[in-house]
CSV table of C-alpha atoms in Angstrom, one decimal:
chain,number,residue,atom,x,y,z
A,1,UNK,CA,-4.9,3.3,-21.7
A,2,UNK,CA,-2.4,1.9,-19.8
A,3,UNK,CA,1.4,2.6,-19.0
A,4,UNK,CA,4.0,0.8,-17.2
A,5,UNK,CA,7.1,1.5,-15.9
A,6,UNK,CA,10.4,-0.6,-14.8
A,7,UNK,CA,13.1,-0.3,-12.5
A,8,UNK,CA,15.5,-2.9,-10.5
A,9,UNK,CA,17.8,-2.2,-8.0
A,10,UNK,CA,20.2,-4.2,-5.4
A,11,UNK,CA,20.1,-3.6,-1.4
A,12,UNK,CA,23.3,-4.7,0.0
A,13,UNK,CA,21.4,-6.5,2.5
A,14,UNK,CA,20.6,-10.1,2.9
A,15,UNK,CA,16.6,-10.9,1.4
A,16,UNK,CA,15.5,-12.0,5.2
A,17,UNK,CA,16.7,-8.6,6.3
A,18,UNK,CA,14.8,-6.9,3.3
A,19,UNK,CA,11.5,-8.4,3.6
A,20,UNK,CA,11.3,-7.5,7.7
A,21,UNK,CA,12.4,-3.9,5.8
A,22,UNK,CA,9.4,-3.9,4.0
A,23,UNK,CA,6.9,-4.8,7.2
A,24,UNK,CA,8.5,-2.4,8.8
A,25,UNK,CA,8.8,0.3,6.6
A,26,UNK,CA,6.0,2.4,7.6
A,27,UNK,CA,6.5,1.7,11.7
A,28,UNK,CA,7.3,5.3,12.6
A,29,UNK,CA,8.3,8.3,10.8
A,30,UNK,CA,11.2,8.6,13.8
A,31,UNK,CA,12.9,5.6,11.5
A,32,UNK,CA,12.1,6.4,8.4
A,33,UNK,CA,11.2,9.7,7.4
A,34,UNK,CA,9.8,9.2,4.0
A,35,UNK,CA,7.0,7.6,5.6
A,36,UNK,CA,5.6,10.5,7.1
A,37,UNK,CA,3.0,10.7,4.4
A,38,UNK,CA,1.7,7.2,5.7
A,39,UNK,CA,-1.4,8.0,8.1
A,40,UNK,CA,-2.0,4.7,9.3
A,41,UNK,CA,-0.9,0.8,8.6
A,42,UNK,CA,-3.1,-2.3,9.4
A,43,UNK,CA,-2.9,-5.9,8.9
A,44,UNK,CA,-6.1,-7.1,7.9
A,45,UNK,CA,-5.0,-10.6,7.0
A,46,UNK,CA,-2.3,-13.2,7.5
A,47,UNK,CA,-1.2,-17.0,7.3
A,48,UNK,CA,1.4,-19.1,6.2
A,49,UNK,CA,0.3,-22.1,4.1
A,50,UNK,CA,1.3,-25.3,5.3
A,51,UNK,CA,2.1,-26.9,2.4
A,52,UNK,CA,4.3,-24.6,1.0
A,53,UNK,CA,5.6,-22.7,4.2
A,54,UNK,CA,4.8,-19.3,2.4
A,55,UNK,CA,3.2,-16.4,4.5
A,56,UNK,CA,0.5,-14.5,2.9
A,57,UNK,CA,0.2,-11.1,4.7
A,58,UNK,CA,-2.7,-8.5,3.5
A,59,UNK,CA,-2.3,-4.5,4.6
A,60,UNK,CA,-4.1,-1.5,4.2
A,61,UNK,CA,-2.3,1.7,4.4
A,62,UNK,CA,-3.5,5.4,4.3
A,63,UNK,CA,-1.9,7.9,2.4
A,64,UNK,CA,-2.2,11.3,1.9
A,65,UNK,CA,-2.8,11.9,-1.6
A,66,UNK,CA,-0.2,11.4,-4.1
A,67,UNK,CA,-2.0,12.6,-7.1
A,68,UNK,CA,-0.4,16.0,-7.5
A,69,UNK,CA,-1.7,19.1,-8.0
A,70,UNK,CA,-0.7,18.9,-11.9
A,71,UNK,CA,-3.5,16.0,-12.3
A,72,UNK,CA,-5.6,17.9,-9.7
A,73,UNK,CA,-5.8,20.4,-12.2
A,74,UNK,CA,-6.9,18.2,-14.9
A,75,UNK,CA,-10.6,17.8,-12.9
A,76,UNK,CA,-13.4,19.4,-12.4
A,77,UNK,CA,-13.4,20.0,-8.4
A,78,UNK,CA,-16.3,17.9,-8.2
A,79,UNK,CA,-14.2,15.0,-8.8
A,80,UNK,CA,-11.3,15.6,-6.6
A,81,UNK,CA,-13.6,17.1,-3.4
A,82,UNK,CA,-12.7,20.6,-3.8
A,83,UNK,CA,-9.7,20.5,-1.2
A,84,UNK,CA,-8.6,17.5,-3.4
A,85,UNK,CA,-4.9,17.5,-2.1
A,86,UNK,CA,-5.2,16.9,1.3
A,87,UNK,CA,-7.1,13.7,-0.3
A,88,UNK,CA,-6.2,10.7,1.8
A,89,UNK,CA,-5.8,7.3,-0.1
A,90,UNK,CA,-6.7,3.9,1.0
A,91,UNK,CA,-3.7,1.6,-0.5
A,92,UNK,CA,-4.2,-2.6,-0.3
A,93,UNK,CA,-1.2,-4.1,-0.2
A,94,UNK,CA,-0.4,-7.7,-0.4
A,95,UNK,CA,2.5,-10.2,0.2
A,96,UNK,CA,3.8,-13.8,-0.1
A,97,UNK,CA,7.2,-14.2,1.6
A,98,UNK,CA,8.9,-18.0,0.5
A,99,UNK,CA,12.2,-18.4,2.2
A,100,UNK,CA,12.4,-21.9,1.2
A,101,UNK,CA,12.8,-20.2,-2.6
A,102,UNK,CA,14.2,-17.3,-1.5
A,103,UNK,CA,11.8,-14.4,-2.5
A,104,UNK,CA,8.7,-12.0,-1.7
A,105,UNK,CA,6.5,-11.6,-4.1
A,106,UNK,CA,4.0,-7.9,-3.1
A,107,UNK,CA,1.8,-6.0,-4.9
A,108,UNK,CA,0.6,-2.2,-3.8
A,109,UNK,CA,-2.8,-0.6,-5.3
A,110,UNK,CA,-5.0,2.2,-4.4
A,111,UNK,CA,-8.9,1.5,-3.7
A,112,UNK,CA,-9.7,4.7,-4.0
A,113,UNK,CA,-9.9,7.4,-7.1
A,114,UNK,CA,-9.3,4.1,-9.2
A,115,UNK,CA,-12.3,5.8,-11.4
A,116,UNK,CA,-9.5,8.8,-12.1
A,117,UNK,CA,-6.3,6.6,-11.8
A,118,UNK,CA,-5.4,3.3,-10.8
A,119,UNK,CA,-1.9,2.6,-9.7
A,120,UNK,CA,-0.4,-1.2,-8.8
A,121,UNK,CA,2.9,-1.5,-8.1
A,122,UNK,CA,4.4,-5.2,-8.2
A,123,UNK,CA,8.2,-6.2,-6.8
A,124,UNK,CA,9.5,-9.2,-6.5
A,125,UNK,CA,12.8,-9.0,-4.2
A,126,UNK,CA,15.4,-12.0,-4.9
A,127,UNK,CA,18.2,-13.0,-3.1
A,128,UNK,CA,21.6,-12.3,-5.2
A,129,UNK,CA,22.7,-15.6,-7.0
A,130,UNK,CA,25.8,-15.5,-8.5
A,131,UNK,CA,28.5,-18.3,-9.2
A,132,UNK,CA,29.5,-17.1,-5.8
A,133,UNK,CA,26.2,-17.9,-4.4
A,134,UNK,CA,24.4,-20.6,-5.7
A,135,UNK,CA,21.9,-21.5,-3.1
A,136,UNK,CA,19.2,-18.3,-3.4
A,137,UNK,CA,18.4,-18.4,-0.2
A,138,UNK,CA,21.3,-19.1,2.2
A,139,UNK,CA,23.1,-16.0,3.4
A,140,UNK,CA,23.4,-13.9,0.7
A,141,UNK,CA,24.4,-10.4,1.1
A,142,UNK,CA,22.7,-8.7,-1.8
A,143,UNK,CA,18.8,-8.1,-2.4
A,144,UNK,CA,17.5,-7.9,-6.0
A,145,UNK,CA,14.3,-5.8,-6.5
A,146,UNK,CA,12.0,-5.6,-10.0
A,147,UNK,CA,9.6,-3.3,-9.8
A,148,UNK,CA,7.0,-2.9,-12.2
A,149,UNK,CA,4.4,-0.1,-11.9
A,150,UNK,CA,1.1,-0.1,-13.7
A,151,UNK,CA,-0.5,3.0,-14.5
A,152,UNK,CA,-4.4,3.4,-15.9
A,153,UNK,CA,-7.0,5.9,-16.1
A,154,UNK,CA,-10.2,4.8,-16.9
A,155,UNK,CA,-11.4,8.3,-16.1
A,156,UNK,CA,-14.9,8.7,-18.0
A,157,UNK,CA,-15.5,4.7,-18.2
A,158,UNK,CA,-18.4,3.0,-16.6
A,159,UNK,CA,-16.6,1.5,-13.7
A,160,UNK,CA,-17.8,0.1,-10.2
A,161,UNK,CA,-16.3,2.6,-7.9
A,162,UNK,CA,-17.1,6.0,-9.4
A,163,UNK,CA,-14.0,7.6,-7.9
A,164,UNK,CA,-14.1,7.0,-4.1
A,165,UNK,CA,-17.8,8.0,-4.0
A,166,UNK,CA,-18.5,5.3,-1.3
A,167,UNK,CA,-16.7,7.2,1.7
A,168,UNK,CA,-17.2,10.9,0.0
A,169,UNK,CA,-20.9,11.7,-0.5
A,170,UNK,CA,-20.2,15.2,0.3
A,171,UNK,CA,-17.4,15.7,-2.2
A,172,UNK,CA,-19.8,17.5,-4.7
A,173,UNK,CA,-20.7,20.9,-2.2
A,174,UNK,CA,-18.0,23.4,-3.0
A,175,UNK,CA,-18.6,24.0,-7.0
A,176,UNK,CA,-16.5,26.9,-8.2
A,177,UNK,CA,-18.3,28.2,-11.3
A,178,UNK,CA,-15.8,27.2,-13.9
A,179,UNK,CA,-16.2,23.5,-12.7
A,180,UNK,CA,-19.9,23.9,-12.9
A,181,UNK,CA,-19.1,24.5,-17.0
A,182,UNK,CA,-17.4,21.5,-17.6
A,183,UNK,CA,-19.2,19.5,-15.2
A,184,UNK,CA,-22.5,19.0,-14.4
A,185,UNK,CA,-21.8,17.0,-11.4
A,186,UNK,CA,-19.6,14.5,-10.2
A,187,UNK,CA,-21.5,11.6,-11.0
A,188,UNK,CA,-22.8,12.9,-14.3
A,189,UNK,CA,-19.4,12.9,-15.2
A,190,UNK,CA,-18.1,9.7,-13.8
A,191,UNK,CA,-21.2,8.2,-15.5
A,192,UNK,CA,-21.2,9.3,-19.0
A,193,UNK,CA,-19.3,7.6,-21.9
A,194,UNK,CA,-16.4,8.7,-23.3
A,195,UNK,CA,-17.9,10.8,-26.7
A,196,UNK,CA,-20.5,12.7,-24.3
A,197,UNK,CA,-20.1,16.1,-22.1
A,198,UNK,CA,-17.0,17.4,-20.6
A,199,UNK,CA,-15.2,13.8,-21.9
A,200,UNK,CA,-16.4,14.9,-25.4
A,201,UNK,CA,-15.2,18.3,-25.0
A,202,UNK,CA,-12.1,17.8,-24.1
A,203,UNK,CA,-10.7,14.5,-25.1
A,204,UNK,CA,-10.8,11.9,-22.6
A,205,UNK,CA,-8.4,9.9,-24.1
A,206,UNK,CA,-6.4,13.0,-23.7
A,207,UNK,CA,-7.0,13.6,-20.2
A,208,UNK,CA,-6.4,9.9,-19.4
A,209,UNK,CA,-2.6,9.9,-21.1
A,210,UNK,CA,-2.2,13.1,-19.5
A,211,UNK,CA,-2.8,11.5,-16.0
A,212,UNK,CA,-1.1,8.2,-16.6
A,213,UNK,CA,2.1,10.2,-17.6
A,214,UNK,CA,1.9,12.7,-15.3
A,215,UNK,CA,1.6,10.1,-12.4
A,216,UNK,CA,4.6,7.9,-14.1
A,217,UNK,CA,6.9,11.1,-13.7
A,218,UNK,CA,5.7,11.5,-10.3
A,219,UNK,CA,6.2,7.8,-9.2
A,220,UNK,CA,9.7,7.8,-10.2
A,221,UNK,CA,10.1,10.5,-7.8
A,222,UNK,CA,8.5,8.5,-5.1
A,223,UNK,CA,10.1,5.1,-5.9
A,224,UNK,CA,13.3,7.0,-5.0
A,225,UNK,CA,12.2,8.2,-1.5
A,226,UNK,CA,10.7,5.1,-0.9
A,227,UNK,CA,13.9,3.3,-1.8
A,228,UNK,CA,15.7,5.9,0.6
A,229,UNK,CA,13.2,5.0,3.5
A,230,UNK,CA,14.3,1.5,3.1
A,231,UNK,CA,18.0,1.8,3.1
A,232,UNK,CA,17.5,3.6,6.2
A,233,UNK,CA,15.1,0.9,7.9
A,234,UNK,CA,17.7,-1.4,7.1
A,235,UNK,CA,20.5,0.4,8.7
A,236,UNK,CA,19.0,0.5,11.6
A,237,UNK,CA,18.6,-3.7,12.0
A,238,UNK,CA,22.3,-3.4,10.6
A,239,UNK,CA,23.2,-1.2,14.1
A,240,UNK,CA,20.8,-2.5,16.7
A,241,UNK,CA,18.8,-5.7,15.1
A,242,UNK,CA,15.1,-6.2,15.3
A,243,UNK,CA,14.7,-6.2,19.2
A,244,UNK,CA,16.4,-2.6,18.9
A,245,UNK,CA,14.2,-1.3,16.3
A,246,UNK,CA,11.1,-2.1,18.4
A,247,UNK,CA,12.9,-0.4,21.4
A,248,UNK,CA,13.4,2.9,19.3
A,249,UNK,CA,9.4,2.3,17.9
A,250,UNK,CA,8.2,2.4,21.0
A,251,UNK,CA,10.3,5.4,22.6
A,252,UNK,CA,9.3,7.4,19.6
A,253,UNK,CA,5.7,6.6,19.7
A,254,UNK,CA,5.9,7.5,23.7
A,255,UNK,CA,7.2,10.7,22.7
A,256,UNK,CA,5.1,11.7,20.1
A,257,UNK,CA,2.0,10.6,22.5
A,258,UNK,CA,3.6,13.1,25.0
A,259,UNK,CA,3.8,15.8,22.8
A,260,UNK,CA,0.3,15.2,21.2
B,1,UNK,CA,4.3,0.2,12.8
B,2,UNK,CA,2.0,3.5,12.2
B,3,UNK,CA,-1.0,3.8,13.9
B,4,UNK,CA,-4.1,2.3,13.1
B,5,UNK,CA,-7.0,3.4,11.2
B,6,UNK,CA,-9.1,3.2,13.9
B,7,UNK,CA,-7.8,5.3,17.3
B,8,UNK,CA,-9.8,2.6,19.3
B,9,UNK,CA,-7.6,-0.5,17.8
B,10,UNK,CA,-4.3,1.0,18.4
B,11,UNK,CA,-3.6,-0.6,21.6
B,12,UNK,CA,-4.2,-4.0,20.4
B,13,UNK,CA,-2.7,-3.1,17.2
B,14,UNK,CA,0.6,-2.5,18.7
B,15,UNK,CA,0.4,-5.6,20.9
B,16,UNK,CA,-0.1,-7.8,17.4
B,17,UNK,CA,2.7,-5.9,15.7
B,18,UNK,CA,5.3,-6.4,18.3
B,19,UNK,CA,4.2,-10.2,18.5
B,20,UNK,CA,3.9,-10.4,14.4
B,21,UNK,CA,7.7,-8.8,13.9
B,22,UNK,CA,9.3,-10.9,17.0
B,23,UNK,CA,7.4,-14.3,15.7
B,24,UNK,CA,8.6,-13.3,11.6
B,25,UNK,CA,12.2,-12.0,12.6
B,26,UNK,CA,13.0,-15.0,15.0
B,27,UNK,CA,11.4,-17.5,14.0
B,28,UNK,CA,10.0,-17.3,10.7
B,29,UNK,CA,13.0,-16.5,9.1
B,30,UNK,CA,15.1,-18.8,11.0
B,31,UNK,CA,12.7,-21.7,9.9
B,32,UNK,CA,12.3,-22.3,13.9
B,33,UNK,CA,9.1,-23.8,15.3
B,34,UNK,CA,5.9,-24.7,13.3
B,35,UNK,CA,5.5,-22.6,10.4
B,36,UNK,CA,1.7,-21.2,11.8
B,37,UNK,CA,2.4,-18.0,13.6
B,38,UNK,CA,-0.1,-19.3,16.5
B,39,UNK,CA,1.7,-17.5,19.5
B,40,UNK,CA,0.4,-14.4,17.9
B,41,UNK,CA,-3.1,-15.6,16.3
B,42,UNK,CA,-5.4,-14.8,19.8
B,43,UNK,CA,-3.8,-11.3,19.2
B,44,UNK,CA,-4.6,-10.7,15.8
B,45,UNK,CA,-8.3,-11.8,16.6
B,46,UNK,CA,-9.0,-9.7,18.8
B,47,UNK,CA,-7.1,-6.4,16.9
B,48,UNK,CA,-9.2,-8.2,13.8
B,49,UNK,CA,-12.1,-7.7,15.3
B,50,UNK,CA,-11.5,-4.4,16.5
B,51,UNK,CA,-10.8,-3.2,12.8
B,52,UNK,CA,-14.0,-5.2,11.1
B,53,UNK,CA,-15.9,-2.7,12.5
B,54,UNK,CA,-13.6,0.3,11.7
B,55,UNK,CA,-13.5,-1.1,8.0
B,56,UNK,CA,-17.4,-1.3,7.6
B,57,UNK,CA,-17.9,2.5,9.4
B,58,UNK,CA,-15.7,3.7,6.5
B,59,UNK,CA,-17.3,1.7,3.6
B,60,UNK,CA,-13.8,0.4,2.9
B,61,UNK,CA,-15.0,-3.2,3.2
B,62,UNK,CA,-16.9,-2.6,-0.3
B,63,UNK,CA,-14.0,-0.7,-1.4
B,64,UNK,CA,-12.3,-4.4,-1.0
B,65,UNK,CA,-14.6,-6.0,-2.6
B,66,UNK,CA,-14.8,-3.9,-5.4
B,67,UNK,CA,-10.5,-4.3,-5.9
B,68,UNK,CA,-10.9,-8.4,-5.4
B,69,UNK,CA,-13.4,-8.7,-8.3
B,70,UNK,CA,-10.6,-6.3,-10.4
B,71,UNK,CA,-8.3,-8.9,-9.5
B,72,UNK,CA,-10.0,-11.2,-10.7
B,73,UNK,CA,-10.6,-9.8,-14.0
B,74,UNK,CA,-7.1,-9.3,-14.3
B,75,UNK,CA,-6.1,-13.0,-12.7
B,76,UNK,CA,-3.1,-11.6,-10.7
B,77,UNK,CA,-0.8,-13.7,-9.1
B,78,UNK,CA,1.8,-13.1,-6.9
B,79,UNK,CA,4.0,-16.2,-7.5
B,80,UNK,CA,7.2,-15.1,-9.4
């Protein structure tokens, strides 16, 4: 099971400008506003190789939860931890930035619930050519962006990480009764083969289409905001440059300590 | 950028950050200076270090493992 989905847009914003966009996209939900979902950022790798000049940057980001409540209702509560929607999930993100070429290549997935659904987003942002510009990477004022999102449940398969169960031992404690019917516990479930139990009963080739296209229809909603969040991100380096958007970073992280 | 994961790393997180975005905004894109982002590399050690431990607390470092062996089933590449 598998869908994918495709969408390209232009920022009328030089690629150099774009790609310090997308570091900074989750700094503070002071600048962008459609990050507030983004608990925390972290750099947990990053070089640039020598012989090619390209810079390899690896992130992990926690969300809350984006599954919505529509999927949340497709599971037994023993899969999604009973509270499920307040779910947090980890997201790995990587990145190769090559300004000799002119591009950044990244790739987004979750590392979490990949047992329900797994979710990587690919872009590739391209400086504008045009017979205007030939040279891709000097000074062009437009941004190309493909995006290709790859949806798949594999709910019900016999996979590694049986949906998040390394950080959530306790996930399985508040059983409402009509879960208890459908499932006899979480890792029964994640366990069993498709044609046995619950899967049997109701279909989990079903159940996976149902999540894949519920998800799709709830991405394109998100690629939207997160599309918004840039343009504003960008704005401000248009106004006040990089040394100005740390400035405001830091005044809004003083205030929010302040407040806390 | 956001906070990090780990309350205890945000200090040093915040140091690398700053050093990361001034080093990749004015000289990195610019094509200035060696291409290795050294001036910031006894930062990141340090915040590094300070998130190993925060990674391993939450069992995310197998959750890492687990999505690099998927990755290598599905041979992805990031070159366009």
């Amino acid at each position: 099971m598998v869908l994918t989905h495709t969408t390209n847009h232009a920022y009328a914003h030089p690629l150099p400008t774009v790609t310090l966009a997308f570091f900074l996209r989750y700094c503070s939900p002071q600048l962008n506003p459609f990050a507030a979902h983004v608990l925390s950022t972290d750099t947990i790798s990053t070089h640039v190789d020598e012989a090619t000049g390209r810079l390899h940057t690896t992130r992990i980001h926690l969300k809350k939860s984006r599954m919505p409540p529509s999927i949340m209702k497709l599971l037994p509560t023993s899969l999604t931890g009973g509270g499920g929607v307040d779910k947090a999930s980890y997201i790995l993100e990587t990145s190769v930035v090559d300004m000799r070429e002119g591009w950044m290549s990244t790739e987004s997935r979750n590392l979490n619930f990949v047992g329900v659904l797994s979710v990587v987003e690919r872009q590739l942002y391209t400086a504008a050519t045009g017979p205007a510009n030939p040279s891709p990477a000097a000074g062009n004022e437009n941004t190309n962006v493909a995006t290709t999102v790859v949806f798949r449940s594999r709910l019900g398969e016999r996979i590694r990480d049986r949906l998040g169960h390394h950080q959530n031992q306790t996930q399985h404690l508040q059983l409402p009764s009509h879960a208890h019917q459908l499932a006899p516990t979480a890792t029964d479930a994640a366990q069993q083969e498709p044609g046995s139990g619950w899967f049997a009963r109701l279909g989990a080739r079903g159940i996976q289409r149902s999540i894949e296209s519920l998800a799709s229809t709830k991405t394109q909603d998100q690629l939207g905001k997160s599309r918004e969040g840039m343009r504003m991100i960008l704005e401000r380096l248009r106004q006040s440059g990089i040394i100005g958007v740390l400035e405001l970073r830091k005044m809004a992280r003083e205030r929010s300590a302040e407040a806390a | 950028m956001s906070q990090s994961l780990a309350k205890k790393c945000n200090e040093v997180k915040e140091r690398y950050d700053t050093c990361f975005l001034k080093w990749y905004s004015e000289k990195y894109l610019r094509g200035i200076g060696a291409v290795d982002n050294n001036e910031c590399s006894a930062l990141f050690k340090e915040y590094s270090s300070c998130l190993q431990v925060a990674l391993k607390e939450r069992g995310i470092d197998k959750l890492l493992e687990d999505a690099r062996e998927d990755n290598k089933e599905n041979d992805a590449d990031l070159s366009p």
